[in-house]
One Martini backbone bead per residue (centre of mass of N, CA, C, O) as a GRO file, in nm:
protein
  274
    1MET     BB    1   1.326  -0.580  -2.008
    2LYS     BB    2   1.198  -0.487  -1.731
    3LYS     BB    3   0.934  -0.527  -1.520
    4ALA     BB    4   1.013  -0.296  -1.290
    5ALA     BB    5   0.950   0.042  -1.178
    6PHE     BB    6   1.059   0.271  -0.914
    7ILE     BB    7   0.915   0.590  -0.854
    8GLY     BB    8   0.994   0.613  -0.563
    9VAL     BB    9   1.165   0.516  -0.236
   10GLY     BB   10   1.008   0.518   0.002
   11ASN     BB   11   0.832   0.348   0.216
   12MET     BB   12   0.642   0.227  -0.005
   13GLY     BB   13   0.818   0.194  -0.254
   14GLY     BB   14   1.035   0.027  -0.107
   15ALA     BB   15   0.852  -0.208  -0.015
   16LEU     BB   16   0.763  -0.294  -0.305
   17ALA     BB   17   1.044  -0.347  -0.414
   18ARG     BB   18   1.111  -0.576  -0.226
   19ALA     BB   19   0.876  -0.759  -0.313
   20ALA     BB   20   0.951  -0.776  -0.614
   21CYS     BB   21   1.223  -0.912  -0.570
   22ARG     BB   22   1.091  -1.168  -0.448
   23ALA     BB   23   0.895  -1.238  -0.690
   24VAL     BB   24   1.107  -1.176  -0.968
   25GLY     BB   25   1.363  -1.045  -0.905
   26PRO     BB   26   1.620  -0.808  -0.911
   27ASP     BB   27   1.668  -0.820  -1.232
   28GLN     BB   28   1.349  -0.686  -1.265
   29VAL     BB   29   1.457  -0.419  -1.108
   30VAL     BB   30   1.403  -0.063  -1.082
   31LEU     BB   31   1.537   0.253  -0.962
   32CYS     BB   32   1.404   0.579  -0.852
   33ASN     BB   33   1.500   0.916  -0.735
   34ARG     BB   34   1.537   1.231  -0.651
   35THR     BB   35   1.743   1.092  -0.465
   36GLN     BB   36   1.975   0.895  -0.595
   37SER     BB   37   2.124   0.772  -0.345
   38LYS     BB   38   1.876   0.617  -0.241
   39ALA     BB   39   1.843   0.425  -0.481
   40GLU     BB   40   2.132   0.308  -0.473
   41ALA     BB   41   2.123   0.190  -0.188
   42LEU     BB   42   1.882  -0.002  -0.232
   43ALA     BB   43   1.995  -0.154  -0.477
   44GLU     BB   44   2.236  -0.273  -0.329
   45GLU     BB   45   2.073  -0.429  -0.117
   46LEU     BB   46   1.882  -0.593  -0.338
   47GLY     BB   47   2.028  -0.630  -0.638
   48CYS     BB   48   1.957  -0.406  -0.813
   49SER     BB   49   1.876  -0.116  -1.005
   50ALA     BB   50   1.971   0.215  -1.106
   51VAL     BB   51   1.842   0.528  -1.214
   52ALA     BB   52   1.851   0.869  -1.283
   53GLY     BB   53   1.539   0.868  -1.395
   54ALA     BB   54   1.219   0.857  -1.510
   55ALA     BB   55   1.286   0.829  -1.810
   56ASP     BB   56   1.461   0.575  -1.775
   57ALA     BB   57   1.238   0.396  -1.652
   58VAL     BB   58   1.056   0.383  -1.902
   59TRP     BB   59   1.277   0.233  -2.079
   60ALA     BB   60   1.330  -0.020  -1.870
   61ALA     BB   61   1.010  -0.077  -1.812
   62GLU     BB   62   0.676  -0.196  -1.795
   63TYR     BB   63   0.630  -0.120  -1.491
   64LEU     BB   64   0.507   0.187  -1.325
   65PHE     BB   65   0.584   0.286  -1.006
   66LEU     BB   66   0.426   0.554  -0.822
   67GLY     BB   67   0.598   0.696  -0.527
   68VAL     BB   68   0.410   0.958  -0.480
   69LYS     BB   69   0.257   1.217  -0.393
   70PRO     BB   70  -0.027   1.364  -0.487
   71SER     BB   71   0.114   1.646  -0.548
   72GLY     BB   72   0.334   1.488  -0.751
   73MET     BB   73   0.176   1.341  -0.982
   74ARG     BB   74   0.111   1.538  -1.210
   75PRO     BB   75   0.401   1.627  -1.294
   76LEU     BB   76   0.502   1.341  -1.346
   77LEU     BB   77   0.309   1.262  -1.575
   78GLU     BB   78   0.394   1.496  -1.765
   79ASP     BB   79   0.691   1.392  -1.787
   80LEU     BB   80   0.618   1.097  -1.897
   81ALA     BB   81   0.446   1.122  -2.157
   82PRO     BB   82   0.667   1.145  -2.383
   83GLN     BB   83   0.792   0.867  -2.321
   84LEU     BB   84   0.539   0.701  -2.374
   85ARG     BB   85   0.506   0.784  -2.668
   86ASP     BB   86   0.778   0.670  -2.774
   87ARG     BB   87   0.722   0.372  -2.691
   88HIS     BB   88   0.457   0.334  -2.846
   89ARG     BB   89   0.582   0.374  -3.138
   90VAL     BB   90   0.756   0.085  -3.072
   91GLY     BB   91   0.548  -0.115  -2.904
   92GLU     BB   92   0.568   0.007  -2.590
   93ASP     BB   93   0.349  -0.060  -2.345
   94LYS     BB   94   0.274   0.080  -2.052
   95VAL     BB   95   0.226   0.055  -1.692
   96VAL     BB   96   0.055   0.249  -1.467
   97VAL     BB   97   0.126   0.275  -1.106
   98SER     BB   98  -0.069   0.391  -0.846
   99MET     BB   99  -0.034   0.521  -0.485
  100ALA     BB  100  -0.232   0.755  -0.470
  101ALA     BB  101  -0.422   0.919  -0.266
  102GLY     BB  102  -0.741   1.030  -0.405
  103LEU     BB  103  -0.655   0.950  -0.701
  104THR     BB  104  -0.796   0.902  -0.983
  105ILE     BB  105  -0.782   0.792  -1.295
  106GLU     BB  106  -0.928   1.045  -1.416
  107ASP     BB  107  -0.738   1.252  -1.282
  108MET     BB  108  -0.481   1.150  -1.457
  109ARG     BB  109  -0.545   1.170  -1.762
  110PRO     BB  110  -0.471   1.471  -1.845
  111HIS     BB  111  -0.153   1.416  -1.765
  112LEU     BB  112  -0.138   1.191  -2.023
  113ALA     BB  113  -0.198   1.331  -2.301
  114GLY     BB  114   0.103   1.343  -2.422
  115ALA     BB  115   0.103   1.038  -2.520
  116GLY     BB  116  -0.148   0.988  -2.738
  117TYR     BB  117  -0.280   0.768  -2.545
  118TYR     BB  118  -0.430   0.500  -2.362
  119VAL     BB  119  -0.309   0.461  -2.071
  120PRO     BB  120  -0.241   0.220  -1.859
  121VAL     BB  121  -0.416   0.213  -1.537
  122VAL     BB  122  -0.320   0.147  -1.197
  123ARG     BB  123  -0.449   0.101  -0.873
  124VAL     BB  124  -0.283   0.111  -0.555
  125MET     BB  125  -0.337   0.000  -0.195
  126PRO     BB  126  -0.117  -0.012   0.044
  127ASN     BB  127   0.058  -0.123   0.322
  128THR     BB  128   0.335  -0.135   0.534
  129CYS     BB  129   0.319  -0.458   0.571
  130VAL     BB  130   0.465  -0.540   0.305
  131ALA     BB  131   0.759  -0.548   0.428
  132VAL     BB  132   0.661  -0.851   0.573
  133GLY     BB  133   0.426  -1.000   0.401
  134GLN     BB  134   0.142  -0.857   0.563
  135GLY     BB  135  -0.037  -0.725   0.365
  136MET     BB  136  -0.289  -0.487   0.233
  137THR     BB  137  -0.414  -0.490  -0.106
  138ALA     BB  138  -0.549  -0.276  -0.345
  139LEU     BB  139  -0.708  -0.300  -0.677
  140CYS     BB  140  -0.743  -0.111  -0.989
  141ALA     BB  141  -0.880  -0.058  -1.322
  142GLY     BB  142  -0.865   0.082  -1.616
  143ALA     BB  143  -0.913   0.154  -1.913
  144GLY     BB  144  -0.702  -0.067  -2.115
  145VAL     BB  145  -0.673  -0.301  -1.915
  146ASP     BB  146  -0.563  -0.607  -1.920
  147GLY     BB  147  -0.543  -0.915  -1.783
  148GLY     BB  148  -0.233  -0.944  -1.806
  149GLN     BB  149  -0.158  -0.676  -1.666
  150LEU     BB  150  -0.299  -0.731  -1.397
  151GLN     BB  151  -0.137  -0.990  -1.336
  152GLY     BB  152   0.136  -0.847  -1.332
  153VAL     BB  153   0.084  -0.682  -1.080
  154GLU     BB  154   0.017  -0.922  -0.893
  155GLU     BB  155   0.292  -1.055  -0.916
  156LEU     BB  156   0.455  -0.814  -0.792
  157LEU     BB  157   0.257  -0.842  -0.517
  158SER     BB  158   0.278  -1.146  -0.405
  159ALA     BB  159   0.491  -1.066  -0.149
  160THR     BB  160   0.295  -0.869   0.039
  161GLY     BB  161   0.028  -1.054   0.057
  162LYS     BB  162  -0.279  -0.935   0.033
  163VAL     BB  163  -0.476  -0.931  -0.276
  164GLU     BB  164  -0.739  -0.704  -0.403
  165ARG     BB  165  -1.011  -0.655  -0.597
  166ILE     BB  166  -1.168  -0.335  -0.651
  167PRO     BB  167  -1.359  -0.082  -0.666
  168GLU     BB  168  -1.279   0.244  -0.698
  169GLU     BB  169  -1.507   0.361  -0.502
  170LEU     BB  170  -1.341   0.197  -0.247
  171MET     BB  171  -1.049   0.308  -0.197
  172ASP     BB  172  -1.078   0.520   0.031
  173GLN     BB  173  -1.200   0.323   0.236
  174PHE     BB  174  -0.971   0.124   0.238
  175SER     BB  175  -0.750   0.321   0.327
  176ALA     BB  176  -0.877   0.394   0.607
  177VAL     BB  177  -0.838   0.099   0.711
  178ALA     BB  178  -0.566  -0.041   0.578
  179GLY     BB  179  -0.369   0.196   0.532
  180CYS     BB  180  -0.403   0.345   0.824
  181GLY     BB  181  -0.439   0.122   1.046
  182PRO     BB  182  -0.154   0.068   1.166
  183ALA     BB  183  -0.151   0.351   1.319
  184PHE     BB  184  -0.385   0.250   1.513
  185VAL     BB  185  -0.242  -0.011   1.636
  186TYR     BB  186   0.029   0.074   1.762
  187PRO     BB  187  -0.079   0.232   2.012
  188TYR     BB  188  -0.223  -0.017   2.126
  189ILE     BB  189   0.024  -0.190   2.173
  190GLU     BB  190   0.170   0.012   2.353
  191ALA     BB  191  -0.053   0.026   2.571
  192LEU     BB  192  -0.046  -0.269   2.652
  193ALA     BB  193   0.251  -0.262   2.739
  194ASP     BB  194   0.217  -0.048   2.954
  195GLY     BB  195   0.030  -0.219   3.127
  196GLY     BB  196   0.236  -0.443   3.176
  197VAL     BB  197   0.443  -0.265   3.321
  198MET     BB  198   0.254  -0.176   3.550
  199ALA     BB  199   0.221  -0.493   3.634
  200GLY     BB  200   0.557  -0.596   3.592
  201LEU     BB  201   0.668  -0.605   3.316
  202PRO     BB  202   0.893  -0.612   3.099
  203ARG     BB  203   0.917  -0.428   2.821
  204LYS     BB  204   1.002  -0.634   2.604
  205GLN     BB  205   0.788  -0.848   2.673
  206ALA     BB  206   0.534  -0.676   2.653
  207MET     BB  207   0.563  -0.611   2.350
  208GLU     BB  208   0.569  -0.901   2.245
  209TYR     BB  209   0.298  -0.998   2.360
  210ALA     BB  210   0.117  -0.787   2.227
  211ALA     BB  211   0.194  -0.836   1.927
  212GLN     BB  212   0.132  -1.142   1.917
  213MET     BB  213  -0.163  -1.120   2.000
  214VAL     BB  214  -0.258  -0.951   1.756
  215LEU     BB  215  -0.172  -1.152   1.542
  216GLY     BB  216  -0.348  -1.389   1.648
  217ALA     BB  217  -0.624  -1.247   1.643
  218ALA     BB  218  -0.627  -1.193   1.339
  219ALA     BB  219  -0.607  -1.491   1.256
  220MET     BB  220  -0.874  -1.578   1.385
  221VAL     BB  221  -1.058  -1.410   1.205
  222LEU     BB  222  -0.959  -1.525   0.925
  223GLU     BB  223  -0.968  -1.849   0.988
  224SER     BB  224  -1.254  -1.891   1.135
  225GLY     BB  225  -1.499  -1.676   1.050
  226LYS     BB  226  -1.557  -1.523   1.294
  227HIS     BB  227  -1.687  -1.302   1.484
  228PRO     BB  228  -1.539  -1.086   1.695
  229GLY     BB  229  -1.760  -1.099   1.914
  230LEU     BB  230  -1.744  -1.406   1.956
  231LEU     BB  231  -1.446  -1.425   2.028
  232LYS     BB  232  -1.472  -1.249   2.275
  233ASP     BB  233  -1.677  -1.430   2.430
  234GLU     BB  234  -1.477  -1.684   2.446
  235VAL     BB  235  -1.283  -1.525   2.660
  236CYS     BB  236  -1.530  -1.456   2.847
  237SER     BB  237  -1.582  -1.493   3.170
  238PRO     BB  238  -1.775  -1.502   3.428
  239GLY     BB  239  -1.639  -1.264   3.633
  240GLY     BB  240  -1.378  -1.199   3.494
  241SER     BB  241  -1.094  -1.039   3.376
  242THR     BB  242  -1.172  -0.984   3.079
  243ILE     BB  243  -1.446  -0.836   3.118
  244ALA     BB  244  -1.320  -0.610   3.282
  245GLY     BB  245  -1.145  -0.502   3.049
  246VAL     BB  246  -1.372  -0.454   2.842
  247ALA     BB  247  -1.522  -0.244   3.012
  248GLU     BB  248  -1.292  -0.033   2.993
  249LEU     BB  249  -1.295   0.003   2.688
  250GLU     BB  250  -1.586   0.107   2.680
  251ARG     BB  251  -1.543   0.345   2.873
  252GLY     BB  252  -1.309   0.471   2.673
  253GLY     BB  253  -1.407   0.446   2.361
  254LEU     BB  254  -1.287   0.252   2.143
  255ARG     BB  255  -1.496   0.230   1.916
  256ALA     BB  256  -1.539   0.530   1.856
  257ALA     BB  257  -1.242   0.595   1.794
  258ALA     BB  258  -1.213   0.402   1.552
  259ILE     BB  259  -1.436   0.514   1.376
  260ASN     BB  260  -1.330   0.811   1.370
  261ALA     BB  261  -1.058   0.749   1.241
  262VAL     BB  262  -1.164   0.643   0.971
  263LEU     BB  263  -1.333   0.893   0.891
  264ALA     BB  264  -1.102   1.098   0.899
  265ALA     BB  265  -0.927   0.955   0.685
  266TYR     BB  266  -1.133   0.962   0.458
  267ARG     BB  267  -1.171   1.266   0.436
  268ARG     BB  268  -0.871   1.334   0.385
  269GLY     BB  269  -0.830   1.160   0.132
  270THR     BB  270  -1.032   1.317  -0.049
  271GLU     BB  271  -0.884   1.593  -0.024
  272LEU     BB  272  -0.605   1.512  -0.157
  273GLY     BB  273  -0.744   1.479  -0.456
  274LYS     BB  274  -0.819   1.804  -0.507
   0.00000   0.00000   0.00000
């Protein structure tokens, strides 16, 4: 039996499949997708295998990563339940791993009722940076998931970046910050590069400098343990160019815009689960 199957290999499912291949080897990973040619193409690239459909994935692997949108999760679970029941009867209990924003483990339970037993369910919330091994992923487990199964999920995610267990009641908040956050940072990097171009830098260099600066600044926060406000103060000399730029960010409402972006993402995330 393979270690993991990825049912749905879009941006997120595909990124986690890549990481799993790095973590446990492509021989331990199978893929399937509604458009089978997409799963086959990615499997060829990664050196893993593809199966024809979700039912085959249940038979093939121990951990089932469901990379579908929240609206598609309920019908998928109902389709999987009879297959889970059949494998349970021969002593093969699978672990279902959901990536769907806004859907709690208890939301999913009724749609697994056809399995006839308490299917172990783990929720994970990664961000797209897992594709380059610099992701931030949260996970939580429902009743019936034992320590070994949770460690198995963590092993499969070990090449994605940082992975942290959190209470399920914080998953939507986590998603609003870390899951949606890259999309908030990319326009900021682009805007910094635009400013560099306006000041005379070539576009390619401006983009590289801005992106590397953001990467380094994030590392400073994580590795120094200092508050971001203190790190900001350490860069700002009295009457200097940096404090002049900081004043413009404040005038433009950067803080308020960032806070409102997270809150808007949080509200929408909770709506998607309803």
